[in-house]
Coordinates of C-alpha atoms in Angstrom, one line a residue:
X197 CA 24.0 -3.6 -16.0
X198 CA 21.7 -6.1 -14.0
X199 CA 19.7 -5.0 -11.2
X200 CA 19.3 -7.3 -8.0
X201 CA 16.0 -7.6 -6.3
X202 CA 14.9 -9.1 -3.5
X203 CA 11.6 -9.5 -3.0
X204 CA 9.1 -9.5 0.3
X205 CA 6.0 -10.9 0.7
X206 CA 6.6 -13.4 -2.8
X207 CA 3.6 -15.5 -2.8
X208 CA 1.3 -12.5 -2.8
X209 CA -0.2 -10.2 -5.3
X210 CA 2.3 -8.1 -5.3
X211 CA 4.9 -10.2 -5.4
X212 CA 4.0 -12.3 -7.9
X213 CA 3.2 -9.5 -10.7
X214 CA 7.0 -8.7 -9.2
X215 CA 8.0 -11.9 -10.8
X216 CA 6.3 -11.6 -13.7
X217 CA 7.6 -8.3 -14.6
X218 CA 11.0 -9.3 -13.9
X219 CA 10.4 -12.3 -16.4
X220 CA 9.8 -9.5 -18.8
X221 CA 12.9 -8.2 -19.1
X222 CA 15.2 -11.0 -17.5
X223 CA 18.4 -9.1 -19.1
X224 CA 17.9 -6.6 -16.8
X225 CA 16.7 -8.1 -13.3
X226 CA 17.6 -10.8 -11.2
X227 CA 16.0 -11.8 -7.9
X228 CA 18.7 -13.0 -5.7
X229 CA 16.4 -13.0 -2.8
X230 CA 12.8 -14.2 -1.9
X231 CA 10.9 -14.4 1.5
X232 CA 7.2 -14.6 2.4
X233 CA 5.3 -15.2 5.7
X234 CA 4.9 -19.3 5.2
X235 CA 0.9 -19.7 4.2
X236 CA 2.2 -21.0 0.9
X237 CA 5.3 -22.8 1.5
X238 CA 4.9 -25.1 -2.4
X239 CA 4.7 -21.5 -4.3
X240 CA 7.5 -19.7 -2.1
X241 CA 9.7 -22.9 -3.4
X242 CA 8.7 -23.3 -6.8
X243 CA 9.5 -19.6 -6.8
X244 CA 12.9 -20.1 -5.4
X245 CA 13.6 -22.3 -7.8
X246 CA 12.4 -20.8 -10.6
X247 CA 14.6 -17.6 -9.7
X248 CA 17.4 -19.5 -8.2
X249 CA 17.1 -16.9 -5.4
X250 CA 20.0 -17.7 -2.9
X251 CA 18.6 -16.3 0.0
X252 CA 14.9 -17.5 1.2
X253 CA 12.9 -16.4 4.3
X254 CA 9.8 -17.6 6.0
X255 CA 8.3 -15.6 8.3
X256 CA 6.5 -18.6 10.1
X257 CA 9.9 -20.3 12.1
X258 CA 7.8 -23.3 12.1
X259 CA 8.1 -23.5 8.0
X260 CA 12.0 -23.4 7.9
X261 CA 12.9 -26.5 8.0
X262 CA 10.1 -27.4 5.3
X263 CA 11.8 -25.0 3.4
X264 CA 15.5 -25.5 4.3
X265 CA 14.5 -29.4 3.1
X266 CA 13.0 -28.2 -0.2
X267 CA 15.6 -26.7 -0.9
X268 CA 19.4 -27.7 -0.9
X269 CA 21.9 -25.4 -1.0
X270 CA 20.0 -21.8 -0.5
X271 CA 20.1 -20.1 2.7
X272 CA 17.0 -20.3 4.7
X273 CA 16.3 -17.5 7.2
X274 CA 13.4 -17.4 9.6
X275 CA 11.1 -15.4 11.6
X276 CA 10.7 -11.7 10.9
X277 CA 14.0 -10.7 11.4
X278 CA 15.1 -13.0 8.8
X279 CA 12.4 -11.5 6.4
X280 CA 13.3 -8.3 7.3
X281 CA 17.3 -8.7 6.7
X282 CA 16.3 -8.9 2.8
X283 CA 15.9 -5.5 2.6
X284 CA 20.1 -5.5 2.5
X285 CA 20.4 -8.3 -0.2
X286 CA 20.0 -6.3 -3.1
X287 CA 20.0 -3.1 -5.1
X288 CA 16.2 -2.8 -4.4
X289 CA 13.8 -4.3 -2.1
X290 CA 10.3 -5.0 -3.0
X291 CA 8.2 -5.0 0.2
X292 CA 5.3 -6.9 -0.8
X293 CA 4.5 -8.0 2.5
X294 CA 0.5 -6.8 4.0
X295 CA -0.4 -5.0 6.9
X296 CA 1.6 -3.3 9.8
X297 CA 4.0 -6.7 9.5
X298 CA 6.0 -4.9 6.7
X299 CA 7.6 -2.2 8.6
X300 CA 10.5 -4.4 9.5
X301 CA 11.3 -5.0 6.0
X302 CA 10.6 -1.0 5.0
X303 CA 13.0 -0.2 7.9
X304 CA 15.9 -3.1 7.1
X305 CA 15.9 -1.4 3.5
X306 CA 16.2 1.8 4.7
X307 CA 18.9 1.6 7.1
X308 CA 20.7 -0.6 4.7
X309 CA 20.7 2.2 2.0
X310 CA 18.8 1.2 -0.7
X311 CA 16.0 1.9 -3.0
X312 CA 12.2 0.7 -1.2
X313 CA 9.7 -0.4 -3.8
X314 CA 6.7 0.3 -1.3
X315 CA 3.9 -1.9 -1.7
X316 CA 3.4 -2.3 2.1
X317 CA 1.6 1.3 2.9
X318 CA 0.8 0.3 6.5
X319 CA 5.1 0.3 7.6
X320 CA 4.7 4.0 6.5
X321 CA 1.6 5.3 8.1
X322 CA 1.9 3.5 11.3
X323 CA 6.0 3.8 11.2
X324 CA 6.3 7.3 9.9
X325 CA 8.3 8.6 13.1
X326 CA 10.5 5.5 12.6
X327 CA 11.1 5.5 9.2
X328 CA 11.5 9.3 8.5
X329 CA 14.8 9.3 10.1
X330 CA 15.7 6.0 8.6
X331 CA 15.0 7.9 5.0
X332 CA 17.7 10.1 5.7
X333 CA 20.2 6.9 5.4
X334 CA 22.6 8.0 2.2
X335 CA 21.2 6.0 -0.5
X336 CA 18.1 5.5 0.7
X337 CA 15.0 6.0 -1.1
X338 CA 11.6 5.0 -1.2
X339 CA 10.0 5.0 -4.5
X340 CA 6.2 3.7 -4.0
X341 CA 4.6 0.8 -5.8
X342 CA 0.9 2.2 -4.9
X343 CA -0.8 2.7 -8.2
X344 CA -2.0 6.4 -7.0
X345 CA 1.2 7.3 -5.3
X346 CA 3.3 6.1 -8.3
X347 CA 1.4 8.4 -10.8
X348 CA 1.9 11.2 -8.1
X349 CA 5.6 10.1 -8.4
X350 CA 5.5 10.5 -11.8
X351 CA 3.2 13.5 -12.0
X352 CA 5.9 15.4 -10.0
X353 CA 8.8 14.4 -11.7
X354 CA 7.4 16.8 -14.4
X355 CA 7.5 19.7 -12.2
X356 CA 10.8 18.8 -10.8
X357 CA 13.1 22.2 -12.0
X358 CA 9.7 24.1 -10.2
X359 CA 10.6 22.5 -7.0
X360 CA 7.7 21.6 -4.3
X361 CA 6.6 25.1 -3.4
X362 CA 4.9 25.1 -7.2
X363 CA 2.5 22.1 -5.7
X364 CA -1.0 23.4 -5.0
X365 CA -2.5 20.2 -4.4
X366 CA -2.5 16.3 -4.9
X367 CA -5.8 14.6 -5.6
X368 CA -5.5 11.0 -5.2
X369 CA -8.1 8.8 -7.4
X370 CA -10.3 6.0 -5.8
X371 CA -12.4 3.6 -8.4
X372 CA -15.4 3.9 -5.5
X373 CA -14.7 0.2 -4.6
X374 CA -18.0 -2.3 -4.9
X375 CA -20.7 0.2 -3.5
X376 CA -20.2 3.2 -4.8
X377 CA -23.3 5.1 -5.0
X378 CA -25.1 3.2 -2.5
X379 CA -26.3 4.9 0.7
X380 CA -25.4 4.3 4.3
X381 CA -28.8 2.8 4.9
X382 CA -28.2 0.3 1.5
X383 CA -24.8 -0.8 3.4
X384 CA -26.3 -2.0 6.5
X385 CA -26.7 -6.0 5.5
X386 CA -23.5 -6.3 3.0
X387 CA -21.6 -9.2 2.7
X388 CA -18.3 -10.6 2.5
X389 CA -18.6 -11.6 -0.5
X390 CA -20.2 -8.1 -2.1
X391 CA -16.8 -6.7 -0.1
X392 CA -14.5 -8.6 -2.1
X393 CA -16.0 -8.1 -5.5
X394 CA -14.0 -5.1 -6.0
X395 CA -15.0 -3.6 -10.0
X396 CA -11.6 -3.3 -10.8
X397 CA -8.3 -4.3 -8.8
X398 CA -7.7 -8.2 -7.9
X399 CA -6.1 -7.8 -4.8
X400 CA -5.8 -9.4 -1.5
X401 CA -8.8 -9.6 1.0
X402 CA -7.7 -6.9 3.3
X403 CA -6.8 -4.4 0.7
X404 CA -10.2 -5.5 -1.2
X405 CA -12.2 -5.0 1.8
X406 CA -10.5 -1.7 3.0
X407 CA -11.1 -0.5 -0.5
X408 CA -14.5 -1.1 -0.4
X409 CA -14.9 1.1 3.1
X410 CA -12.6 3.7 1.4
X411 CA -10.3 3.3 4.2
X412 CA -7.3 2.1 1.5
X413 CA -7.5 5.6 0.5
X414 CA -7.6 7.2 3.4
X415 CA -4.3 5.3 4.4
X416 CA -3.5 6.4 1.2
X417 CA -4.2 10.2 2.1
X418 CA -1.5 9.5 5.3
X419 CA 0.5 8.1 2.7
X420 CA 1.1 10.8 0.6
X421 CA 1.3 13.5 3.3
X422 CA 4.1 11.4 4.6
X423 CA 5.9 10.5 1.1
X424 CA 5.8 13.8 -0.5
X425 CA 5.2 15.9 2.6
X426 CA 2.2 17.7 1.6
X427 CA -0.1 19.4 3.8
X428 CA -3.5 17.3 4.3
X429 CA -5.5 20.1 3.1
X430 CA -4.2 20.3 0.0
X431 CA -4.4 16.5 -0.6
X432 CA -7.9 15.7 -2.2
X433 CA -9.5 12.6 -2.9
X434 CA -11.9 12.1 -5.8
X435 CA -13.9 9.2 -7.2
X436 CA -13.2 8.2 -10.8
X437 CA -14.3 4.0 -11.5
X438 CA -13.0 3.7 -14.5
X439 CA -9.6 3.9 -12.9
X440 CA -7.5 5.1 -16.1
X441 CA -6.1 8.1 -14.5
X442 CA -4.5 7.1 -11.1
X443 CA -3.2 10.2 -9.8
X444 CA -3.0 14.5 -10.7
X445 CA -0.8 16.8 -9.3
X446 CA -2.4 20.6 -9.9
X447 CA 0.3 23.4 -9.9
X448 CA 0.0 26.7 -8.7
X449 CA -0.2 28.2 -12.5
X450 CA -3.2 25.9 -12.7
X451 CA -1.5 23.3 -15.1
X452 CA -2.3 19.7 -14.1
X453 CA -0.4 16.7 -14.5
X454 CA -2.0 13.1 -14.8
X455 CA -0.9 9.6 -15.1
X456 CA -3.1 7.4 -17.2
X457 CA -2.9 3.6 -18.0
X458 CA -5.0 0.7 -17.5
X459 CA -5.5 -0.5 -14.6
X460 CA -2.1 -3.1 -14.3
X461 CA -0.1 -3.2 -11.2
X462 CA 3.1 -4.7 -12.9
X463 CA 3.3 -0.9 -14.5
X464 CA 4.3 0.7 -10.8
X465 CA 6.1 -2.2 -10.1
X466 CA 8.5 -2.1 -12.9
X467 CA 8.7 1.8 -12.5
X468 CA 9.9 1.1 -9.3
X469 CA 12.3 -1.3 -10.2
X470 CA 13.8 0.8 -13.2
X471 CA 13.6 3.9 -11.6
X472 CA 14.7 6.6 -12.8
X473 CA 14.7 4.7 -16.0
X474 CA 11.6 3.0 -17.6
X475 CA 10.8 -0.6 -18.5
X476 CA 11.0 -1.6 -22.3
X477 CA 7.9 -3.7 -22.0
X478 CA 4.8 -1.9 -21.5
X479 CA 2.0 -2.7 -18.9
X480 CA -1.4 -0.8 -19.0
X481 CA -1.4 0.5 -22.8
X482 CA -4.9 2.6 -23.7
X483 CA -6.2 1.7 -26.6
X484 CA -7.0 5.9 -27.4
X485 CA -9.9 4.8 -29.4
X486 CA -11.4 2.6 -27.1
X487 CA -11.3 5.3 -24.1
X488 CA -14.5 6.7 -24.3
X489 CA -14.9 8.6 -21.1
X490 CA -13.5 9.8 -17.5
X491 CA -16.3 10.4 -14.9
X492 CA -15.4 12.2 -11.4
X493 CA -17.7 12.6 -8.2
X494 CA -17.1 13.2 -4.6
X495 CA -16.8 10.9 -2.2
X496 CA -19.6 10.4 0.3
X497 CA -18.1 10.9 3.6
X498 CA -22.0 9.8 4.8
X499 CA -21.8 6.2 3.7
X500 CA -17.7 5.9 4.0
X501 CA -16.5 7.1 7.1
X502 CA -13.5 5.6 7.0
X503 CA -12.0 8.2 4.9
X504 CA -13.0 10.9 7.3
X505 CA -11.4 9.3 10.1
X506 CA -8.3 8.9 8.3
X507 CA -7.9 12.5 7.7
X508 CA -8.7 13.3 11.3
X509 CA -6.0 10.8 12.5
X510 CA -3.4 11.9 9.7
X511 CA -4.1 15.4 11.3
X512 CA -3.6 14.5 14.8
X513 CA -0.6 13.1 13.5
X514 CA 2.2 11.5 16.1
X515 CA 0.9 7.5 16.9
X516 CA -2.4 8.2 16.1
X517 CA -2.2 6.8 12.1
X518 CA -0.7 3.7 14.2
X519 CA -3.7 3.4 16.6
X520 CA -6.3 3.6 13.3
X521 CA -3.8 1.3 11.5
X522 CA -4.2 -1.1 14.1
X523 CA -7.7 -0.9 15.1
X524 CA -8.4 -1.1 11.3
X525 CA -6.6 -4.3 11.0
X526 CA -8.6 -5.9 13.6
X527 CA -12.0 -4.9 12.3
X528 CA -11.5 -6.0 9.1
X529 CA -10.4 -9.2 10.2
X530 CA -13.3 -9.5 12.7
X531 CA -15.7 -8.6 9.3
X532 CA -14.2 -11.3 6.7
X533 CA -14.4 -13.5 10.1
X534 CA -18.0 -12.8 10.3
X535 CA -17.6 -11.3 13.9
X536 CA -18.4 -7.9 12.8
X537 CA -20.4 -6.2 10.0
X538 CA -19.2 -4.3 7.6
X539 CA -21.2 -1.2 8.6
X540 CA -19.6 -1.8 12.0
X541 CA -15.9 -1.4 10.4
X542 CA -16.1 2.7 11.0
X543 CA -17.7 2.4 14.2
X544 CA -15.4 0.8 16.0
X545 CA -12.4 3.0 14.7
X546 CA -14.1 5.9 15.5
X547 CA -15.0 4.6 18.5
X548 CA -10.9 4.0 19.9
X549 CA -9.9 7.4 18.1
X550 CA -12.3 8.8 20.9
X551 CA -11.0 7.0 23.9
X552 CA -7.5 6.2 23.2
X553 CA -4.6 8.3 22.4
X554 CA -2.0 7.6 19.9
X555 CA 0.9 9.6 22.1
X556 CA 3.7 10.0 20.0
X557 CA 6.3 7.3 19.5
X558 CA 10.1 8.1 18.8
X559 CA 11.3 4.7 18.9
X560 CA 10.4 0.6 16.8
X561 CA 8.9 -0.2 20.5
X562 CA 7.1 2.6 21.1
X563 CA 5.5 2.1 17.7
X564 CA 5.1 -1.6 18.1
X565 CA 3.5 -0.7 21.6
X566 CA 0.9 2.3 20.1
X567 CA 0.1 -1.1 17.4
X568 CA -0.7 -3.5 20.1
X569 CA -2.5 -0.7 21.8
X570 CA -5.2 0.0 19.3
X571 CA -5.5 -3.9 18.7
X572 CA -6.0 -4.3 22.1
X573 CA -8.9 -1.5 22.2
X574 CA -10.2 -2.4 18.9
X575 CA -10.9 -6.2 20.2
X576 CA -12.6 -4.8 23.6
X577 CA -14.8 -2.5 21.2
X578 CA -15.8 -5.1 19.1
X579 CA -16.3 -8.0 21.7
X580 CA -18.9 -5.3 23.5
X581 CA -20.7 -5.2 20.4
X582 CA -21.5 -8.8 20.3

């Protein structure tokens, strides 16, 4: 039986690995669908045709008729709407898309009752009070494409006929990013570029940079409270670079569970995509006689803040993971822009966390609103800093 996908954000990281695992195993996949933002119009249509994907969207309107042009005879959708509607195109929906622009596309999927292969972590902390109720849609699931929160996927799987109450804590792993070990004092003059050189993924510049602050896993901490429900104080972060175990789940007998590869994002993505089978073609093998060691440390809450403050806004809870979303966004784009330093990043979330409240949103608007809202204050913060 062949699987349909339709596949978000396609010219990214994400959804490129996307292609090449359904390449993999093209028996068992098709993409019928393909949409990204517009940035790289050549590659969204090369992929189109590659795919034969009868359904394409660009998120920039002013792309479309580029697009429509390029391509004869496929449906051409565009602005976010038309992203968003791929989410009801096929079987699954890969939402590869960055940043708090993804939560139309989480939510489309949702409502439309299907399976969410979530790449896009923002839609979920910022949209949680949105797309809680929209999880509740029969035949709706979200099965994450995070590499920790796929292995804590896994990890409870194993436990399943325990049920949740046998959980005594998640501990999410984190490679450290490009400083690790280096003081808050060493971290006052970094660069862009020593941001982006991250020892381990290849990812996109946001993600790269936010991974390098350890804000990626404090998102990530917001994330798996609100995927699996677990209580922030049992969800622990620890540092481990070499990045071969991605995730543990501890029981309350003590027994913990562990999902090792090597580092390979197309391994979450075709669990996601097979779920609850597995792919025949493996991503991330260990070479066993290779591996010779796992190292763990703390993290240093001194010289990465970020982390901190993500557990304080998970905590507060309501719009506040919006509002440090948001702000978070901003700062990061102010820092790659050369606006702000990285050192700067933390202060200016903590910062709007102290003078803004996230309220509590129960509607798309209200959520879109509490986003504009700690853009808004993050900009202010950081234009008073220059």
């Amino acid at each position: 039986m062949v699987t349909t996908v339709a596949l978000a954000g396609s010219t990214g990281s994400i959804g490129t690995q996307t292609l090449e695992v359904v390449a993999a195993e093209p028996e068992r996949y098709q993409v019928v669908a393909l949409g990204a933002g517009g940035g790289q119009v050549d590659l969204l249509v090369t992929q189109a045709r590659a795919t034969g994907a009868a359904v394409v969207a660009v998120a920039d309107e002013t792309k479309a008729l580029e697009v429509e042009a390029a391509l004869p005879g496929v449906e051409v959708r565009a602005g976010t709407k038309g992203l968003a509607s791929l989410g009801a195109e096929a079987d699954v929906c890969v939402n590869g898309v960055v940043g708090f622009a993804g939560l139309e596309v989480t939510l489309a999927t949702l409502e439309a009752g299907r399976r969410l292969a979530l790449a896009n972590k923002e839609s979920l902390i910022a949209g949680a009070p949105v797309v809680q109720p929209a999880r509740r849609t029969p035949g709706a699931e979200i099965v994450p494409v995070d590499s920790e929160h796929c292995a804590i996927h896994m990890c409870l799987r194993s436990g399943d006929p325990t049920g949740p109450d046998r959980v005594a804590r998640i501990v999410l792993t984190a490679s450290g990013g490009p400083f690790r070990g280096r003081s808050r004092a060493d971290l006052a003059q970094v660069t862009v570029d020593e941001a982006l050189a991250h020892p381990t993924w290849s990812m996109g510049p946001k993600i790269t940079v936010d991974s390098s602050t350890l804000m990626n896993k404090g998102l990530e901490v917001i994330e798996a409270h609100e995927l699996f429900g677990t209580p922030y104080d049992a969800i622990e972060v620890v540092v481990h670079p070499q990045s071969i175990i991605h995730s543990m789940v501890e029981f309350t007998d003590g027994a913990t569970v562990a999902q090792l590869s090597l580092p390979d994002m197309r391994l979450p993505i075709g669990y996601a995509l097979a779920h609850p089978d597995r792919l025949a073609a493996p991503f991330g093998r260990i070479d066993w006689g290779q591996l010779s060691r796992l190292d763990f440390e703390p993290p240093d809450l001194d010289a990465f803040p970020c982390l901190r403050l993500a557990y304080e806004a998970g905590r507060a809870g309501g719009g506040t993971p919006a509002l440090l979303n948001a702000a978070n966004e901003v700062a990061v784009e102010a820092f790659l822009g050369g606006a702000l330093t990285w050192s700067g990043i933390p202060d200016v979330l903590e910062e709007v966390l102290s003078r803004h409240d996230g309220g509590d949103p129960d509607s798309v608007e209200a959520v879109i609103e509490t986003d504009r809202r700690g853009r808004a204050a993050a900009r202010t913060v950081i234009a008073g800093r220059s």
